[in-house]
Each structure stands twice: as C-alpha cells, then as structure tokens.
GROMACS .gro file of N, CA, C and O in nm:
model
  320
    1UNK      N    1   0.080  -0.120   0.000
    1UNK     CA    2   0.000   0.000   0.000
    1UNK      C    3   0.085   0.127   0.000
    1UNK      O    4   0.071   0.219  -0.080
    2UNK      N    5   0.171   0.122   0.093
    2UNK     CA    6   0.254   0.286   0.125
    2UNK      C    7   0.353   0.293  -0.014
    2UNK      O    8   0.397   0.400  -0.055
    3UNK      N    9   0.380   0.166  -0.078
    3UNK     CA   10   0.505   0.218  -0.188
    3UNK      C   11   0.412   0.234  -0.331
    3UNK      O   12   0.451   0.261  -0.444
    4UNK      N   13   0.278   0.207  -0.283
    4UNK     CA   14   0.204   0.213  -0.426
    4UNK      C   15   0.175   0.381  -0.450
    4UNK      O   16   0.185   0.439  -0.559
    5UNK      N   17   0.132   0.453  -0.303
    5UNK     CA   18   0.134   0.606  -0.309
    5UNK      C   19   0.256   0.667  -0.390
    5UNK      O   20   0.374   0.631  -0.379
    6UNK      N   21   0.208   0.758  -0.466
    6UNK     CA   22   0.290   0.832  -0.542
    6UNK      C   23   0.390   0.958  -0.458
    6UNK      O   24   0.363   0.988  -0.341
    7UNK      N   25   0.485   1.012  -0.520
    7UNK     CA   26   0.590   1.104  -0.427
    7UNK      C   27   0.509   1.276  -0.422
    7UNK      O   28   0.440   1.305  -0.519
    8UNK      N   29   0.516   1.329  -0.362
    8UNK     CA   30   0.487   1.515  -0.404
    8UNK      C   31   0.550   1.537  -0.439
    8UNK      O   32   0.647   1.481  -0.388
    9UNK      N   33   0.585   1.625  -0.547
    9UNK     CA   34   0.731   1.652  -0.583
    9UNK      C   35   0.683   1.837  -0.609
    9UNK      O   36   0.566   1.868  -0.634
   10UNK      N   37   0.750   1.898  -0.601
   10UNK     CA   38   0.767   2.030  -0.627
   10UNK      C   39   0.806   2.073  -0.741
   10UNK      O   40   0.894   1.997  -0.782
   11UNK      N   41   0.781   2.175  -0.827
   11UNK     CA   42   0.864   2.179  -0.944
   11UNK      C   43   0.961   2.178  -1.026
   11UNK      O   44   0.955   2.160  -1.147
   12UNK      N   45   1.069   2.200  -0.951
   12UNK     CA   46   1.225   2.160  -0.882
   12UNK      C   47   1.204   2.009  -0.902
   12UNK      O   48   1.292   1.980  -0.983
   13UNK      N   49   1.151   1.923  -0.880
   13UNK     CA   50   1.139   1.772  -0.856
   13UNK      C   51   1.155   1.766  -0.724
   13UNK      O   52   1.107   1.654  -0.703
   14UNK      N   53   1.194   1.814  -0.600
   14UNK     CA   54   1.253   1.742  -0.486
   14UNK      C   55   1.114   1.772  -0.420
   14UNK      O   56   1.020   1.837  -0.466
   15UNK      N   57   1.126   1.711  -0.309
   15UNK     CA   58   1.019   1.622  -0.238
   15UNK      C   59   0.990   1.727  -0.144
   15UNK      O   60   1.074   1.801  -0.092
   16UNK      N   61   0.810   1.731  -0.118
   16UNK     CA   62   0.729   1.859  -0.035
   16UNK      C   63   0.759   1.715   0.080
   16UNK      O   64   0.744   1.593   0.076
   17UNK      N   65   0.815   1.832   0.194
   17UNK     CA   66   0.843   1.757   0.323
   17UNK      C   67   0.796   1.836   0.449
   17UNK      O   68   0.843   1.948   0.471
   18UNK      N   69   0.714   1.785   0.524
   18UNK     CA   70   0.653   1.875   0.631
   18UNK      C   71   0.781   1.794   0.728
   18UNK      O   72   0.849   1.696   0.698
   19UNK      N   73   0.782   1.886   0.865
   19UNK     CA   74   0.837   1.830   0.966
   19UNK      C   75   0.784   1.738   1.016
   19UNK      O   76   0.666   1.721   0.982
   20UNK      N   77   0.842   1.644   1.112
   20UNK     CA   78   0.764   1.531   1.226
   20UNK      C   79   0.785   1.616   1.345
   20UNK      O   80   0.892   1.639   1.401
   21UNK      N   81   0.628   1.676   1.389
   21UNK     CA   82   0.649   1.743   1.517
   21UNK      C   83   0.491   1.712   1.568
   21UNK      O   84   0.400   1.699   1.486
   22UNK      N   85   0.470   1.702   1.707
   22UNK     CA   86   0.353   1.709   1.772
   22UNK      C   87   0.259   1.591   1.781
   22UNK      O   88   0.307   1.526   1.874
   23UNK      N   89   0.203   1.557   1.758
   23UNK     CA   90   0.091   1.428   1.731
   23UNK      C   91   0.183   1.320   1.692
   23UNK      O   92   0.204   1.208   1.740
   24UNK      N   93   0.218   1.367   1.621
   24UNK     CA   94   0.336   1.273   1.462
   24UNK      C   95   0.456   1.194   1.519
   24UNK      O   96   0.481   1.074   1.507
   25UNK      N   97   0.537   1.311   1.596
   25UNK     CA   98   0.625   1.259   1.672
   25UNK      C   99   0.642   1.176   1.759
   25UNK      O  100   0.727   1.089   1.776
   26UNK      N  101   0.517   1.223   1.840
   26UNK     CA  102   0.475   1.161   1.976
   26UNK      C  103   0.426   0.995   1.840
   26UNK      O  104   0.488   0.893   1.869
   27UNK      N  105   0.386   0.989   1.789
   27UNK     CA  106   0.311   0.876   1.703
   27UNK      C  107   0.473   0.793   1.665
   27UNK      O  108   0.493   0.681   1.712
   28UNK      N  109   0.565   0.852   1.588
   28UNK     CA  110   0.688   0.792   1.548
   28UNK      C  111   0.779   0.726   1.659
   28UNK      O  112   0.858   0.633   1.644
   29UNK      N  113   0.733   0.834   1.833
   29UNK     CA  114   0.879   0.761   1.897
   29UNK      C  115   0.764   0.629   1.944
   29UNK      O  116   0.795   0.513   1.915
   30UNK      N  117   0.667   0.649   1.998
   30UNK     CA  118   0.613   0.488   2.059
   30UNK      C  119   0.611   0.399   1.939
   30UNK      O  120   0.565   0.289   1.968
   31UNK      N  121   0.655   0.414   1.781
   31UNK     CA  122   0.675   0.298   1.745
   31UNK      C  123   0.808   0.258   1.766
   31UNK      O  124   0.821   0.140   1.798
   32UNK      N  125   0.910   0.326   1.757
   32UNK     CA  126   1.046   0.314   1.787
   32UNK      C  127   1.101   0.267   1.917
   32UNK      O  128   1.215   0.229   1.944
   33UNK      N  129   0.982   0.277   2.002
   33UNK     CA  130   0.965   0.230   2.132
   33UNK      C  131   0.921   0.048   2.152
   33UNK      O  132   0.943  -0.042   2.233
   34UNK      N  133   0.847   0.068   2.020
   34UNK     CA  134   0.847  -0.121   1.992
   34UNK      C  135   0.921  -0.198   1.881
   34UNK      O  136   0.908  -0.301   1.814
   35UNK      N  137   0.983  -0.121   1.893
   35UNK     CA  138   1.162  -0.140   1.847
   35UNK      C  139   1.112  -0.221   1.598
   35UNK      O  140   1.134  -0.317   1.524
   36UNK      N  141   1.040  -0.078   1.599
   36UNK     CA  142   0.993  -0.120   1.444
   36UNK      C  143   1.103  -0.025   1.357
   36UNK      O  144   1.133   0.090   1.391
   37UNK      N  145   1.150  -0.087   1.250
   37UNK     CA  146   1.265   0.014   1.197
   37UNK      C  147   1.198   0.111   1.113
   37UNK      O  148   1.077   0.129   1.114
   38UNK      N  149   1.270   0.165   1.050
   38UNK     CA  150   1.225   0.321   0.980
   38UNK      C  151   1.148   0.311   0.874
   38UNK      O  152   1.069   0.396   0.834
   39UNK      N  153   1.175   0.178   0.815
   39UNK     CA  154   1.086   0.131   0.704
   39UNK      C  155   0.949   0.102   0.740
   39UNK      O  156   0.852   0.159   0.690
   40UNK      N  157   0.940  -0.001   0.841
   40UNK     CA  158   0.822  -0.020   0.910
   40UNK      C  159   0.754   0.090   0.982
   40UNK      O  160   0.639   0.066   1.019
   41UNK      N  161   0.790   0.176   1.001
   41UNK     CA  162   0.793   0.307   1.059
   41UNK      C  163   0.650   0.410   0.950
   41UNK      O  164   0.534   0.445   0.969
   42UNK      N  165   0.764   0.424   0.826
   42UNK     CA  166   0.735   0.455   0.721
   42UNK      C  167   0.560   0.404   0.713
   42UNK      O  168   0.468   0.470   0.761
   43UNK      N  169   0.546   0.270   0.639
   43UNK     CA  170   0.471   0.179   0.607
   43UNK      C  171   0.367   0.229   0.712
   43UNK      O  172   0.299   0.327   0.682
   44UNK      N  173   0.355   0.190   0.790
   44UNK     CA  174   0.248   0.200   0.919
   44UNK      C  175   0.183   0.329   0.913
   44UNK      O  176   0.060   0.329   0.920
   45UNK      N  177   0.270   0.484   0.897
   45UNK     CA  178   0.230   0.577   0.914
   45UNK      C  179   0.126   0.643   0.772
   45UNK      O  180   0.046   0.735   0.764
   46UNK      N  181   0.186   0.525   0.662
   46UNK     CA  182   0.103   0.560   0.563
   46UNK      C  183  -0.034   0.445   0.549
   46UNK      O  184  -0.156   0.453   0.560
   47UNK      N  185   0.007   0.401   0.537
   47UNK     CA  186  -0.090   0.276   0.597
   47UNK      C  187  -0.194   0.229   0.664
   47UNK      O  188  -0.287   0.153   0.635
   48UNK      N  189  -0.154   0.305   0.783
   48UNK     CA  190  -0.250   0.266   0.926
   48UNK      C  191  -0.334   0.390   0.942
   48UNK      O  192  -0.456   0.410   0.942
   49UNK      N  193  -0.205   0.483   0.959
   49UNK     CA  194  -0.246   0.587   1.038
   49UNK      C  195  -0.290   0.732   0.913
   49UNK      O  196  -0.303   0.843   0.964
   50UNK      N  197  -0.305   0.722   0.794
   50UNK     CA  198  -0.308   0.839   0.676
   50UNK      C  199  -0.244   0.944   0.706
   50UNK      O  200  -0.297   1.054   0.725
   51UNK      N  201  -0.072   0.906   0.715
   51UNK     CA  202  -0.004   1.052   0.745
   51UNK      C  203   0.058   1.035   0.605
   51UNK      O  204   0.088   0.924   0.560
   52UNK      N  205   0.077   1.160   0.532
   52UNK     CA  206   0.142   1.177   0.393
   52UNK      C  207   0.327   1.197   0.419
   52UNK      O  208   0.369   1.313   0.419
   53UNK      N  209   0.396   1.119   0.434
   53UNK     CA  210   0.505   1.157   0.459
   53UNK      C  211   0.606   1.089   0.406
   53UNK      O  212   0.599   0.970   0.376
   54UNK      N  213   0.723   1.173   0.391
   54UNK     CA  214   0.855   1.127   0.276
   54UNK      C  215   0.921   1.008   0.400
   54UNK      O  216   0.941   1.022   0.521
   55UNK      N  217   0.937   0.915   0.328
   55UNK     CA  218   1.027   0.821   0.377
   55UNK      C  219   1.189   0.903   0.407
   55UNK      O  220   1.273   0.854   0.483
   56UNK      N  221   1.207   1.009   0.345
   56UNK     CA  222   1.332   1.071   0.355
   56UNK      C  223   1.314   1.158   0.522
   56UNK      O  224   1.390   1.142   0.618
   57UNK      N  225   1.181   1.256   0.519
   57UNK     CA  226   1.181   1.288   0.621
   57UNK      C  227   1.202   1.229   0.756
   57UNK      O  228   1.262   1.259   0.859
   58UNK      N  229   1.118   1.121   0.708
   58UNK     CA  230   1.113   1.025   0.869
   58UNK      C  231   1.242   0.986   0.890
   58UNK      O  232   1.276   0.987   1.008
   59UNK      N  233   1.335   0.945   0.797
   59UNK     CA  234   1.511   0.920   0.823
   59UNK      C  235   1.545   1.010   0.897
   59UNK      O  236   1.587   0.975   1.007
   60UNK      N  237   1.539   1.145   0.868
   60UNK     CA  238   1.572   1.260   0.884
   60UNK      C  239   1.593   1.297   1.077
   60UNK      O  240   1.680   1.332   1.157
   61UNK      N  241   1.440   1.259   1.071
   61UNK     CA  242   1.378   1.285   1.205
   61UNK      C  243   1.451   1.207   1.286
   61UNK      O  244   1.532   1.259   1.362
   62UNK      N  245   1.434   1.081   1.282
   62UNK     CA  246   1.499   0.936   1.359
   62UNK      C  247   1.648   0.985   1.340
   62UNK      O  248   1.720   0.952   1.434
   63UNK      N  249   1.689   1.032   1.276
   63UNK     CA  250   1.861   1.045   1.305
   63UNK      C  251   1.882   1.187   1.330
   63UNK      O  252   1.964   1.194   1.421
   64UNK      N  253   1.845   1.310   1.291
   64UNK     CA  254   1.892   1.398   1.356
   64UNK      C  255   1.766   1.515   1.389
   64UNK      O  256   1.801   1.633   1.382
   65UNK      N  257   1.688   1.500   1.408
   65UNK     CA  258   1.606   1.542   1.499
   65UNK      C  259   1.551   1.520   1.625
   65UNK      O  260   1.528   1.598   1.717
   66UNK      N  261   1.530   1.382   1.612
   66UNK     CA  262   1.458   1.349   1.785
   66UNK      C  263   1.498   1.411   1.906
   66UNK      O  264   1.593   1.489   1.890
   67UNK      N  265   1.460   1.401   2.009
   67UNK     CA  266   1.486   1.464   2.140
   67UNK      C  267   1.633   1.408   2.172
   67UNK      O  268   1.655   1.288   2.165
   68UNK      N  269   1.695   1.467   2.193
   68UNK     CA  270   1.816   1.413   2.283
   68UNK      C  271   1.811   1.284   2.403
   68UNK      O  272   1.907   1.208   2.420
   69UNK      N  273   1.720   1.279   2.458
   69UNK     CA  274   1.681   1.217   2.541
   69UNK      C  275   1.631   1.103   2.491
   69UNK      O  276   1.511   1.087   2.471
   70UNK      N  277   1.773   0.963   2.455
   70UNK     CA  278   1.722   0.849   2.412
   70UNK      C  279   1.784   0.784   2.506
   70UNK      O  280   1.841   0.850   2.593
   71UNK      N  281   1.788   0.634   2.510
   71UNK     CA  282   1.841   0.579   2.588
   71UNK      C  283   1.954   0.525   2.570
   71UNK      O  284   1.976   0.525   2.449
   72UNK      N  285   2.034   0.482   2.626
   72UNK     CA  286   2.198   0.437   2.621
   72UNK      C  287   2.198   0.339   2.493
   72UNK      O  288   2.116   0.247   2.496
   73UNK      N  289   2.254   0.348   2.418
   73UNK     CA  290   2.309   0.233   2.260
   73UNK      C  291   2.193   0.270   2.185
   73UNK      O  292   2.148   0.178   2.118
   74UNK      N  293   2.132   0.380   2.177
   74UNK     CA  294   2.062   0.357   2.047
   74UNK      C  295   2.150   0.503   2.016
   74UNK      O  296   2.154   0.587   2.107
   75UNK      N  297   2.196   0.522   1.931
   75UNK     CA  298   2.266   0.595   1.854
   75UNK      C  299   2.240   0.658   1.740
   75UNK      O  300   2.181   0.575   1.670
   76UNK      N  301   2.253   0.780   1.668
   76UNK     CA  302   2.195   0.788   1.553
   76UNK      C  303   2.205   0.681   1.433
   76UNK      O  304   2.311   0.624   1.407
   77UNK      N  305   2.096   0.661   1.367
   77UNK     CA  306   2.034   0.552   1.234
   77UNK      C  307   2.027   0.413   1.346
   77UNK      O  308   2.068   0.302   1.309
   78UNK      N  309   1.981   0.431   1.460
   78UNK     CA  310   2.021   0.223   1.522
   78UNK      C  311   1.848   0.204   1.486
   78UNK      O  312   1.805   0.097   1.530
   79UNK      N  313   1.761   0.275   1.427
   79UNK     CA  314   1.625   0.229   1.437
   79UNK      C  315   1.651   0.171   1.259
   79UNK      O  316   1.583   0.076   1.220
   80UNK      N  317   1.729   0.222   1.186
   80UNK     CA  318   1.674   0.262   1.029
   80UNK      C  319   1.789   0.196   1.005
   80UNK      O  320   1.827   0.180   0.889
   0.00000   0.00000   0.00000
C-alpha cells in the first residue's frame, strides 16, 4: 500500500516535506519504542495511520532530529 502512493514533488522535482512534530512525533517515537525500523515506521504511518510523509523525512527525524533524550546504545540511524 505505502510504496504504491505516489511522491509530491515540487517543481524543482525534490520532495514537499513537512516536519515530524507534535501528534506525529509523539506517534513515530512509541513505534520506535516497539523497536519497528524506519521502514516499518514509514509503512504504518502511511498505511494505518493516513499521514502523507517522505520516507526521507522520517530518516531525517529518527537520526537527527529526535529529542536528545534516548536511551543508552541507540545511537543515531540504530532504528533505520
């Protein structure tokens, strides 16, 4: 289902990317919390839950956005 959705692309070609903040976030870390990788991540959020979002963003987020506040050995990309 999620790889059959088509990309947004901008006229430029590169990809309309909202942030992961608020609802979304809070939605991305409790899956990361049941230890699902970025792909599965991905999939679910388009899938389950009808969030429109770049598989690039959600990388994005999971490695250099999240809160500082993770727990010991997960390191940036250990979900993805």
């Amino acid at each position: 289902m999620a790889l059959e959705v088509p990309r947004l692309t901008t006229a430029e070609t590169s990809q309309l990317t909202d942030p992961i903040t608020g609802e979304l976030a809070d939605l991305v870390e409790g899956m990361i919390g049941r230890k699902l990788n970025g792909r599965q991540i991905w999939t679910e959020l388009m899938d389950h839950h009808d969030y429109l979002v770049t598989y690039d963003s959600l990388r994005h987020y999971i490695r250099y956005t999240r809160p500082l506040s993770r727990p010991k050995g997960s390191g940036p990309g250990s979900v993805l």
